[in-house]
């Protein structure tokens, strides 16, 4: 089967492909999509394109239709822009609660709309594609998972630590996910529990996809109630809490430990959430 299209982040291999390609005058591009995500080969980075979203948001007066069309143009499976886009999702939920028409002017919510639009005009966000260091001997690797919540949203983020020695640790962003809080009001403790459940599910999915051995897994929450729930028997609590403890604690731990050389896992409390809680509270590019 003759392959006609190639893409590489190695300059020498790119020149070889250009010289030996059966296609006359092959075009060389440094920014090609990889499964829908732009991949800059020269810098070896992945990014989230926002130009189409900006085009949808800019013309005409702001409306619920325009906001939804703009959000639909952002494809971000890794959650790279989660801390920025969660504010717009919160706004969209607020507009549904207000029962505004699709093309009704936003009026009181205009500033939130313009803040989101101005945020996207600042440019794309990119991360390194390759996160494993090709250094021997192989470093120790740990997954650190942070979950957090506010009354408006909850979410989690996963980092990979590569530990070479006591003084050298590299931190790599892996994936993040944020969700808007349920329409029905609930307590902050239950929202924190939903964040922990989301973190457990995302970790389990990542481990099933990632062909990398990890020495230990460290999930964190800054809510003492959630920490107490997860570390105790589910039968002690009401069904809402008990069902989610089984999912966020026992079920995921059992599945993780079934993997060869099962990693150690235990929930911990993180007190300083200044860097992690932005996925649940939103942020800017500043």
PDB file of C-alpha atoms in Angstrom:
ATOM      1  CA  UNK A   1       0.000   0.000   0.000  1.00  0.00           C
ATOM      2  CA  UNK A   2       1.748   3.219  -1.112  1.00  0.00           C
ATOM      3  CA  UNK A   3       1.393   5.940   1.496  1.00  0.00           C
ATOM      4  CA  UNK A   4       0.985   9.415   0.022  1.00  0.00           C
ATOM      5  CA  UNK A   5       0.896  11.638   3.111  1.00  0.00           C
ATOM      6  CA  UNK A   6       3.484  11.836   5.859  1.00  0.00           C
ATOM      7  CA  UNK A   7       3.966  14.044   8.875  1.00  0.00           C
ATOM      8  CA  UNK A   8       6.921  14.157  11.243  1.00  0.00           C
ATOM      9  CA  UNK A   9       8.545  16.367  13.866  1.00  0.00           C
ATOM     10  CA  UNK A  10      12.045  15.320  12.736  1.00  0.00           C
ATOM     11  CA  UNK A  11      13.489  17.875  10.223  1.00  0.00           C
ATOM     12  CA  UNK A  12      15.908  15.414   8.573  1.00  0.00           C
ATOM     13  CA  UNK A  13      13.175  12.840   8.033  1.00  0.00           C
ATOM     14  CA  UNK A  14      10.934  15.582   6.615  1.00  0.00           C
ATOM     15  CA  UNK A  15      13.574  16.504   4.013  1.00  0.00           C
ATOM     16  CA  UNK A  16      14.026  12.845   3.099  1.00  0.00           C
ATOM     17  CA  UNK A  17      10.281  12.421   2.589  1.00  0.00           C
ATOM     18  CA  UNK A  18      10.195  15.565   0.441  1.00  0.00           C
ATOM     19  CA  UNK A  19      13.070  14.323  -1.744  1.00  0.00           C
ATOM     20  CA  UNK A  20      11.699  10.800  -2.207  1.00  0.00           C
ATOM     21  CA  UNK A  21       7.985  11.634  -2.405  1.00  0.00           C
ATOM     22  CA  UNK A  22       6.262  10.488  -5.621  1.00  0.00           C
ATOM     23  CA  UNK A  23       4.127  13.643  -5.454  1.00  0.00           C
ATOM     24  CA  UNK A  24       5.444  16.582  -7.467  1.00  0.00           C
ATOM     25  CA  UNK A  25       6.218  19.645  -5.346  1.00  0.00           C
ATOM     26  CA  UNK A  26       4.875  18.256  -2.042  1.00  0.00           C
ATOM     27  CA  UNK A  27       3.650  20.916   0.354  1.00  0.00           C
ATOM     28  CA  UNK A  28       5.339  21.127   3.742  1.00  0.00           C
ATOM     29  CA  UNK A  29       3.334  22.416   6.698  1.00  0.00           C
ATOM     30  CA  UNK A  30       4.381  22.768  10.339  1.00  0.00           C
ATOM     31  CA  UNK A  31       0.846  22.900  11.696  1.00  0.00           C
ATOM     32  CA  UNK A  32      -1.233  19.862  10.775  1.00  0.00           C
ATOM     33  CA  UNK A  33      -4.261  18.464  12.619  1.00  0.00           C
ATOM     34  CA  UNK A  34      -3.771  15.208  14.493  1.00  0.00           C
ATOM     35  CA  UNK A  35      -7.156  13.632  15.326  1.00  0.00           C
ATOM     36  CA  UNK A  36      -8.656  17.107  15.104  1.00  0.00           C
ATOM     37  CA  UNK A  37      -6.004  18.776  17.291  1.00  0.00           C
ATOM     38  CA  UNK A  38      -3.424  21.066  15.599  1.00  0.00           C
ATOM     39  CA  UNK A  39       0.086  19.633  15.937  1.00  0.00           C
ATOM     40  CA  UNK A  40       3.005  21.998  15.379  1.00  0.00           C
ATOM     41  CA  UNK A  41       5.779  19.660  14.244  1.00  0.00           C
ATOM     42  CA  UNK A  42       8.630  22.152  14.538  1.00  0.00           C
ATOM     43  CA  UNK A  43       7.819  22.953  18.182  1.00  0.00           C
ATOM     44  CA  UNK A  44       6.202  19.525  18.826  1.00  0.00           C
ATOM     45  CA  UNK A  45       3.218  21.089  20.590  1.00  0.00           C
ATOM     46  CA  UNK A  46      -0.536  20.526  20.614  1.00  0.00           C
ATOM     47  CA  UNK A  47      -2.921  23.474  20.669  1.00  0.00           C
ATOM     48  CA  UNK A  48      -6.609  24.318  20.758  1.00  0.00           C
ATOM     49  CA  UNK A  49      -7.717  26.510  17.816  1.00  0.00           C
ATOM     50  CA  UNK A  50     -10.066  29.339  18.762  1.00  0.00           C
ATOM     51  CA  UNK A  51     -10.228  31.430  15.572  1.00  0.00           C
ATOM     52  CA  UNK A  52     -13.533  29.856  14.439  1.00  0.00           C
ATOM     53  CA  UNK A  53     -15.056  30.452  17.862  1.00  0.00           C
ATOM     54  CA  UNK A  54     -14.023  34.114  17.750  1.00  0.00           C
ATOM     55  CA  UNK A  55     -15.657  34.508  14.323  1.00  0.00           C
ATOM     56  CA  UNK A  56     -18.925  33.139  15.703  1.00  0.00           C
ATOM     57  CA  UNK A  57     -18.843  35.418  18.750  1.00  0.00           C
ATOM     58  CA  UNK A  58     -17.787  38.724  17.173  1.00  0.00           C
ATOM     59  CA  UNK A  59     -20.490  39.836  14.668  1.00  0.00           C
ATOM     60  CA  UNK A  60     -23.876  41.121  15.790  1.00  0.00           C
ATOM     61  CA  UNK A  61     -25.349  41.498  19.252  1.00  0.00           C
ATOM     62  CA  UNK A  62     -24.558  38.836  21.901  1.00  0.00           C
ATOM     63  CA  UNK A  63     -27.195  36.125  22.357  1.00  0.00           C
ATOM     64  CA  UNK A  64     -27.601  32.606  23.690  1.00  0.00           C
ATOM     65  CA  UNK A  65     -27.452  31.222  20.149  1.00  0.00           C
ATOM     66  CA  UNK A  66     -24.195  33.046  19.451  1.00  0.00           C
ATOM     67  CA  UNK A  67     -22.621  31.799  22.708  1.00  0.00           C
ATOM     68  CA  UNK A  68     -23.531  28.178  21.991  1.00  0.00           C
ATOM     69  CA  UNK A  69     -22.260  28.402  18.417  1.00  0.00           C
ATOM     70  CA  UNK A  70     -18.968  29.796  19.670  1.00  0.00           C
ATOM     71  CA  UNK A  71     -18.563  27.057  22.275  1.00  0.00           C
ATOM     72  CA  UNK A  72     -19.322  24.394  19.667  1.00  0.00           C
ATOM     73  CA  UNK A  73     -16.288  25.539  17.652  1.00  0.00           C
ATOM     74  CA  UNK A  74     -13.840  24.710  20.469  1.00  0.00           C
ATOM     75  CA  UNK A  75     -12.613  21.109  20.283  1.00  0.00           C
ATOM     76  CA  UNK A  76     -10.634  20.468  23.448  1.00  0.00           C
ATOM     77  CA  UNK A  77     -10.627  16.756  24.428  1.00  0.00           C
ATOM     78  CA  UNK A  78      -7.641  17.175  26.766  1.00  0.00           C
ATOM     79  CA  UNK A  79      -9.187  20.035  28.727  1.00  0.00           C
ATOM     80  CA  UNK A  80      -6.314  22.393  27.910  1.00  0.00           C
ATOM     81  CA  UNK A  81      -8.656  25.391  27.929  1.00  0.00           C
ATOM     82  CA  UNK A  82     -11.010  24.028  30.575  1.00  0.00           C
ATOM     83  CA  UNK A  83     -10.266  26.774  33.127  1.00  0.00           C
ATOM     84  CA  UNK A  84     -11.143  29.383  30.483  1.00  0.00           C
ATOM     85  CA  UNK A  85     -14.201  27.770  28.873  1.00  0.00           C
ATOM     86  CA  UNK A  86     -15.904  26.718  32.116  1.00  0.00           C
ATOM     87  CA  UNK A  87     -16.994  30.322  32.750  1.00  0.00           C
ATOM     88  CA  UNK A  88     -18.837  30.389  29.427  1.00  0.00           C
ATOM     89  CA  UNK A  89     -20.535  27.075  30.225  1.00  0.00           C
ATOM     90  CA  UNK A  90     -21.653  28.514  33.558  1.00  0.00           C
ATOM     91  CA  UNK A  91     -23.051  31.527  31.685  1.00  0.00           C
ATOM     92  CA  UNK A  92     -24.901  29.255  29.258  1.00  0.00           C
ATOM     93  CA  UNK A  93     -26.528  27.392  32.159  1.00  0.00           C
ATOM     94  CA  UNK A  94     -27.525  30.735  33.690  1.00  0.00           C
ATOM     95  CA  UNK A  95     -29.187  31.776  30.419  1.00  0.00           C
ATOM     96  CA  UNK A  96     -31.183  28.539  30.334  1.00  0.00           C
ATOM     97  CA  UNK A  97     -32.352  29.164  33.900  1.00  0.00           C
ATOM     98  CA  UNK A  98     -33.494  32.642  32.885  1.00  0.00           C
ATOM     99  CA  UNK A  99     -35.431  31.081  29.969  1.00  0.00           C
ATOM    100  CA  UNK A 100     -34.114  33.632  27.500  1.00  0.00           C
ATOM    101  CA  UNK A 101     -34.924  33.193  23.825  1.00  0.00           C
ATOM    102  CA  UNK A 102     -32.236  32.067  21.427  1.00  0.00           C
ATOM    103  CA  UNK A 103     -31.780  35.547  19.956  1.00  0.00           C
ATOM    104  CA  UNK A 104     -32.808  37.669  22.945  1.00  0.00           C
ATOM    105  CA  UNK A 105     -30.211  40.288  24.010  1.00  0.00           C
ATOM    106  CA  UNK A 106     -28.183  39.259  27.054  1.00  0.00           C
ATOM    107  CA  UNK A 107     -28.293  42.663  28.770  1.00  0.00           C
ATOM    108  CA  UNK A 108     -27.344  41.848  32.390  1.00  0.00           C
ATOM    109  CA  UNK A 109     -24.979  39.041  31.289  1.00  0.00           C
ATOM    110  CA  UNK A 110     -23.284  41.107  28.587  1.00  0.00           C
ATOM    111  CA  UNK A 111     -20.020  41.589  30.507  1.00  0.00           C
ATOM    112  CA  UNK A 112     -19.565  37.818  30.990  1.00  0.00           C
ATOM    113  CA  UNK A 113     -20.080  37.253  27.268  1.00  0.00           C
ATOM    114  CA  UNK A 114     -17.604  39.946  26.252  1.00  0.00           C
ATOM    115  CA  UNK A 115     -15.048  38.696  28.803  1.00  0.00           C
ATOM    116  CA  UNK A 116     -15.153  35.239  27.218  1.00  0.00           C
ATOM    117  CA  UNK A 117     -14.897  36.667  23.700  1.00  0.00           C
ATOM    118  CA  UNK A 118     -11.988  38.931  24.642  1.00  0.00           C
ATOM    119  CA  UNK A 119     -10.273  35.984  26.337  1.00  0.00           C
ATOM    120  CA  UNK A 120     -10.329  33.946  23.138  1.00  0.00           C
ATOM    121  CA  UNK A 121      -8.910  36.821  21.093  1.00  0.00           C
ATOM    122  CA  UNK A 122      -5.708  36.644  23.171  1.00  0.00           C
ATOM    123  CA  UNK A 123      -4.615  33.579  21.197  1.00  0.00           C
ATOM    124  CA  UNK A 124      -4.328  29.814  21.368  1.00  0.00           C
ATOM    125  CA  UNK A 125      -3.075  27.754  24.299  1.00  0.00           C
ATOM    126  CA  UNK A 126      -0.533  25.025  23.529  1.00  0.00           C
ATOM    127  CA  UNK A 127       1.230  22.263  25.461  1.00  0.00           C
ATOM    128  CA  UNK A 128       4.112  19.918  24.734  1.00  0.00           C
ATOM    129  CA  UNK A 129       2.997  16.785  22.912  1.00  0.00           C
ATOM    130  CA  UNK A 130       5.702  14.452  24.233  1.00  0.00           C
ATOM    131  CA  UNK A 131       5.697  14.163  28.019  1.00  0.00           C
ATOM    132  CA  UNK A 132       8.001  11.176  28.716  1.00  0.00           C
ATOM    133  CA  UNK A 133      11.720  11.845  29.096  1.00  0.00           C
ATOM    134  CA  UNK A 134      13.956   9.518  27.022  1.00  0.00           C
ATOM    135  CA  UNK A 135      16.553   9.489  29.783  1.00  0.00           C
ATOM    136  CA  UNK A 136      18.118   6.331  31.188  1.00  0.00           C
ATOM    137  CA  UNK A 137      17.893   5.032  33.790  1.00  0.00           C
ATOM    138  CA  UNK A 138      14.123   5.363  33.663  1.00  0.00           C
ATOM    139  CA  UNK A 139      12.827   7.838  36.274  1.00  0.00           C
ATOM    140  CA  UNK A 140      10.175   6.996  38.833  1.00  0.00           C
ATOM    141  CA  UNK A 141       6.740   8.131  37.680  1.00  0.00           C
ATOM    142  CA  UNK A 142       3.772   9.227  39.752  1.00  0.00           C
ATOM    143  CA  UNK A 143       0.283  10.448  38.889  1.00  0.00           C
ATOM    144  CA  UNK A 144      -1.025  13.361  40.956  1.00  0.00           C
ATOM    145  CA  UNK A 145      -4.756  14.033  40.622  1.00  0.00           C
ATOM    146  CA  UNK A 146      -6.419  17.145  42.039  1.00  0.00           C
ATOM    147  CA  UNK A 147     -10.178  17.601  42.311  1.00  0.00           C
ATOM    148  CA  UNK A 148     -12.039  20.710  43.429  1.00  0.00           C
ATOM    149  CA  UNK A 149     -15.445  22.336  43.273  1.00  0.00           C
ATOM    150  CA  UNK A 150     -17.309  25.596  43.668  1.00  0.00           C
ATOM    151  CA  UNK A 151     -21.056  26.187  43.821  1.00  0.00           C
ATOM    152  CA  UNK A 152     -20.972  26.860  40.063  1.00  0.00           C
ATOM    153  CA  UNK A 153     -18.744  24.036  38.763  1.00  0.00           C
ATOM    154  CA  UNK A 154     -16.471  21.149  39.659  1.00  0.00           C
ATOM    155  CA  UNK A 155     -13.505  19.536  37.965  1.00  0.00           C
ATOM    156  CA  UNK A 156     -10.160  17.795  38.165  1.00  0.00           C
ATOM    157  CA  UNK A 157      -6.686  17.844  36.642  1.00  0.00           C
ATOM    158  CA  UNK A 158      -4.047  15.119  36.324  1.00  0.00           C
ATOM    159  CA  UNK A 159      -0.279  15.650  36.302  1.00  0.00           C
ATOM    160  CA  UNK A 160       2.541  13.182  35.704  1.00  0.00           C
ATOM    161  CA  UNK A 161       5.645  13.481  37.863  1.00  0.00           C
ATOM    162  CA  UNK A 162       8.993  12.176  36.641  1.00  0.00           C
ATOM    163  CA  UNK A 163      11.387  11.854  39.573  1.00  0.00           C
ATOM    164  CA  UNK A 164      15.045  11.588  38.585  1.00  0.00           C
ATOM    165  CA  UNK A 165      16.508  12.303  42.013  1.00  0.00           C
ATOM    166  CA  UNK A 166      15.633  14.268  45.141  1.00  0.00           C
ATOM    167  CA  UNK A 167      16.399  17.596  43.453  1.00  0.00           C
ATOM    168  CA  UNK A 168      15.059  16.956  39.935  1.00  0.00           C
ATOM    169  CA  UNK A 169      11.343  16.457  39.313  1.00  0.00           C
ATOM    170  CA  UNK A 170       9.576  17.205  36.032  1.00  0.00           C
ATOM    171  CA  UNK A 171       5.838  17.902  36.024  1.00  0.00           C
ATOM    172  CA  UNK A 172       3.741  17.235  32.909  1.00  0.00           C
ATOM    173  CA  UNK A 173       0.118  18.194  32.323  1.00  0.00           C
ATOM    174  CA  UNK A 174      -1.864  15.127  31.238  1.00  0.00           C
ATOM    175  CA  UNK A 175      -5.570  15.947  31.092  1.00  0.00           C
ATOM    176  CA  UNK A 176      -8.257  18.022  32.818  1.00  0.00           C
ATOM    177  CA  UNK A 177     -12.028  18.050  32.880  1.00  0.00           C
ATOM    178  CA  UNK A 178     -14.592  20.492  34.250  1.00  0.00           C
ATOM    179  CA  UNK A 179     -18.368  20.322  34.511  1.00  0.00           C
ATOM    180  CA  UNK A 180     -21.072  22.802  35.423  1.00  0.00           C
ATOM    181  CA  UNK A 181     -22.809  22.071  38.730  1.00  0.00           C
ATOM    182  CA  UNK A 182     -26.280  20.474  38.550  1.00  0.00           C
ATOM    183  CA  UNK A 183     -29.230  22.823  38.111  1.00  0.00           C
ATOM    184  CA  UNK A 184     -30.771  21.522  41.315  1.00  0.00           C
ATOM    185  CA  UNK A 185     -28.959  23.261  44.219  1.00  0.00           C
ATOM    186  CA  UNK A 186     -26.835  21.052  46.464  1.00  0.00           C
ATOM    187  CA  UNK A 187     -24.169  21.432  49.151  1.00  0.00           C
ATOM    188  CA  UNK A 188     -20.536  22.232  48.453  1.00  0.00           C
ATOM    189  CA  UNK A 189     -19.545  18.931  50.092  1.00  0.00           C
ATOM    190  CA  UNK A 190     -21.581  16.938  47.582  1.00  0.00           C
ATOM    191  CA  UNK A 191     -20.145  18.973  44.728  1.00  0.00           C
ATOM    192  CA  UNK A 192     -16.654  18.213  46.030  1.00  0.00           C
ATOM    193  CA  UNK A 193     -17.654  14.539  46.038  1.00  0.00           C
ATOM    194  CA  UNK A 194     -18.722  14.833  42.394  1.00  0.00           C
ATOM    195  CA  UNK A 195     -15.307  16.313  41.662  1.00  0.00           C
ATOM    196  CA  UNK A 196     -13.627  13.342  43.357  1.00  0.00           C
ATOM    197  CA  UNK A 197     -15.798  10.937  41.378  1.00  0.00           C
ATOM    198  CA  UNK A 198     -14.893  12.721  38.134  1.00  0.00           C
ATOM    199  CA  UNK A 199     -11.205  12.511  39.084  1.00  0.00           C
ATOM    200  CA  UNK A 200     -11.450   8.769  39.777  1.00  0.00           C
ATOM    201  CA  UNK A 201     -13.207   8.077  36.479  1.00  0.00           C
ATOM    202  CA  UNK A 202     -10.771  10.206  34.474  1.00  0.00           C
ATOM    203  CA  UNK A 203      -7.790   8.532  36.158  1.00  0.00           C
ATOM    204  CA  UNK A 204      -9.168   5.089  35.403  1.00  0.00           C
ATOM    205  CA  UNK A 205      -9.726   5.993  31.735  1.00  0.00           C
ATOM    206  CA  UNK A 206      -6.232   7.457  31.474  1.00  0.00           C
ATOM    207  CA  UNK A 207      -4.611   4.346  32.958  1.00  0.00           C
ATOM    208  CA  UNK A 208      -6.449   2.123  30.498  1.00  0.00           C
ATOM    209  CA  UNK A 209      -5.133   4.203  27.584  1.00  0.00           C
ATOM    210  CA  UNK A 210      -1.640   5.033  28.835  1.00  0.00           C
ATOM    211  CA  UNK A 211       1.035   2.411  28.223  1.00  0.00           C
ATOM    212  CA  UNK A 212       3.270   3.767  30.976  1.00  0.00           C
ATOM    213  CA  UNK A 213       4.042   2.175  34.319  1.00  0.00           C
ATOM    214  CA  UNK A 214       3.442   4.387  37.343  1.00  0.00           C
ATOM    215  CA  UNK A 215       4.945   3.755  40.758  1.00  0.00           C
ATOM    216  CA  UNK A 216       2.147   5.423  42.695  1.00  0.00           C
ATOM    217  CA  UNK A 217      -1.078   7.360  42.245  1.00  0.00           C
ATOM    218  CA  UNK A 218      -1.949  10.286  44.514  1.00  0.00           C
ATOM    219  CA  UNK A 219      -5.495  11.733  44.321  1.00  0.00           C
ATOM    220  CA  UNK A 220      -6.105  14.914  46.335  1.00  0.00           C
ATOM    221  CA  UNK A 221      -9.142  16.783  47.604  1.00  0.00           C
ATOM    222  CA  UNK A 222      -9.284  19.897  49.782  1.00  0.00           C
ATOM    223  CA  UNK A 223     -12.578  18.865  51.395  1.00  0.00           C
ATOM    224  CA  UNK A 224     -12.316  17.028  54.722  1.00  0.00           C
ATOM    225  CA  UNK A 225     -15.829  15.593  54.387  1.00  0.00           C
ATOM    226  CA  UNK A 226     -14.995  13.931  51.070  1.00  0.00           C
ATOM    227  CA  UNK A 227     -11.763  12.591  52.508  1.00  0.00           C
ATOM    228  CA  UNK A 228     -13.668  11.058  55.414  1.00  0.00           C
ATOM    229  CA  UNK A 229     -16.332   9.593  53.118  1.00  0.00           C
ATOM    230  CA  UNK A 230     -13.845   7.976  50.744  1.00  0.00           C
ATOM    231  CA  UNK A 231     -11.757   6.444  53.534  1.00  0.00           C
ATOM    232  CA  UNK A 232     -14.730   4.920  55.380  1.00  0.00           C
ATOM    233  CA  UNK A 233     -17.254   2.189  54.598  1.00  0.00           C
ATOM    234  CA  UNK A 234     -19.994   3.321  52.179  1.00  0.00           C
ATOM    235  CA  UNK A 235     -22.681   1.623  54.289  1.00  0.00           C
ATOM    236  CA  UNK A 236     -22.297   4.337  56.921  1.00  0.00           C
ATOM    237  CA  UNK A 237     -23.719   7.061  54.679  1.00  0.00           C
ATOM    238  CA  UNK A 238     -26.918   7.924  52.846  1.00  0.00           C
ATOM    239  CA  UNK A 239     -27.434   6.394  49.365  1.00  0.00           C
ATOM    240  CA  UNK A 240     -26.333   9.542  47.473  1.00  0.00           C
ATOM    241  CA  UNK A 241     -22.945   9.580  49.188  1.00  0.00           C
ATOM    242  CA  UNK A 242     -22.585   5.795  49.508  1.00  0.00           C
ATOM    243  CA  UNK A 243     -23.143   5.143  45.793  1.00  0.00           C
ATOM    244  CA  UNK A 244     -20.554   7.712  44.775  1.00  0.00           C
ATOM    245  CA  UNK A 245     -18.007   6.509  47.312  1.00  0.00           C
ATOM    246  CA  UNK A 246     -18.206   3.050  45.804  1.00  0.00           C
ATOM    247  CA  UNK A 247     -17.493   4.578  42.410  1.00  0.00           C
ATOM    248  CA  UNK A 248     -14.807   7.072  43.426  1.00  0.00           C
ATOM    249  CA  UNK A 249     -13.069   4.819  45.921  1.00  0.00           C
ATOM    250  CA  UNK A 250     -13.470   1.079  45.973  1.00  0.00           C
ATOM    251  CA  UNK A 251     -14.371   0.388  42.349  1.00  0.00           C
ATOM    252  CA  UNK A 252     -11.546   2.426  40.831  1.00  0.00           C
ATOM    253  CA  UNK A 253      -8.974   1.196  43.360  1.00  0.00           C
ATOM    254  CA  UNK A 254      -9.896  -2.405  42.626  1.00  0.00           C
ATOM    255  CA  UNK A 255      -9.592  -1.859  38.881  1.00  0.00           C
ATOM    256  CA  UNK A 256      -6.271  -0.039  39.218  1.00  0.00           C
ATOM    257  CA  UNK A 257      -4.773  -2.802  41.342  1.00  0.00           C
ATOM    258  CA  UNK A 258      -5.799  -5.421  38.811  1.00  0.00           C
ATOM    259  CA  UNK A 259      -3.289  -3.948  36.400  1.00  0.00           C
ATOM    260  CA  UNK A 260       0.166  -5.635  36.312  1.00  0.00           C
ATOM    261  CA  UNK A 261       2.312  -4.314  39.137  1.00  0.00           C
ATOM    262  CA  UNK A 262      -0.681  -2.408  40.484  1.00  0.00           C
ATOM    263  CA  UNK A 263       0.119   1.098  41.666  1.00  0.00           C
ATOM    264  CA  UNK A 264      -0.379   2.230  45.236  1.00  0.00           C
ATOM    265  CA  UNK A 265      -3.312   4.608  45.646  1.00  0.00           C
ATOM    266  CA  UNK A 266      -4.578   6.586  48.635  1.00  0.00           C
ATOM    267  CA  UNK A 267      -6.661   9.762  48.865  1.00  0.00           C
ATOM    268  CA  UNK A 268      -4.979  12.787  50.448  1.00  0.00           C
ATOM    269  CA  UNK A 269      -5.914  16.334  51.379  1.00  0.00           C
ATOM    270  CA  UNK A 270      -4.319  19.311  49.651  1.00  0.00           C
ATOM    271  CA  UNK A 271      -4.596  22.529  51.605  1.00  0.00           C
ATOM    272  CA  UNK A 272      -3.328  25.014  49.020  1.00  0.00           C
ATOM    273  CA  UNK A 273      -5.646  24.759  46.038  1.00  0.00           C
ATOM    274  CA  UNK A 274      -4.596  28.023  44.397  1.00  0.00           C
ATOM    275  CA  UNK A 275      -3.254  26.269  41.299  1.00  0.00           C
ATOM    276  CA  UNK A 276      -5.780  23.442  41.103  1.00  0.00           C
ATOM    277  CA  UNK A 277      -9.139  25.081  41.844  1.00  0.00           C
ATOM    278  CA  UNK A 278      -9.042  27.266  38.724  1.00  0.00           C
ATOM    279  CA  UNK A 279     -10.598  24.389  36.781  1.00  0.00           C
ATOM    280  CA  UNK A 280     -13.692  24.692  39.018  1.00  0.00           C
ATOM    281  CA  UNK A 281     -13.713  28.485  39.359  1.00  0.00           C
ATOM    282  CA  UNK A 282     -12.379  29.622  35.995  1.00  0.00           C
ATOM    283  CA  UNK A 283      -9.467  31.874  35.137  1.00  0.00           C
ATOM    284  CA  UNK A 284      -7.959  34.073  32.437  1.00  0.00           C
ATOM    285  CA  UNK A 285      -4.767  33.750  30.403  1.00  0.00           C
ATOM    286  CA  UNK A 286      -3.027  36.352  32.572  1.00  0.00           C
TER     287      UNK A 286
END
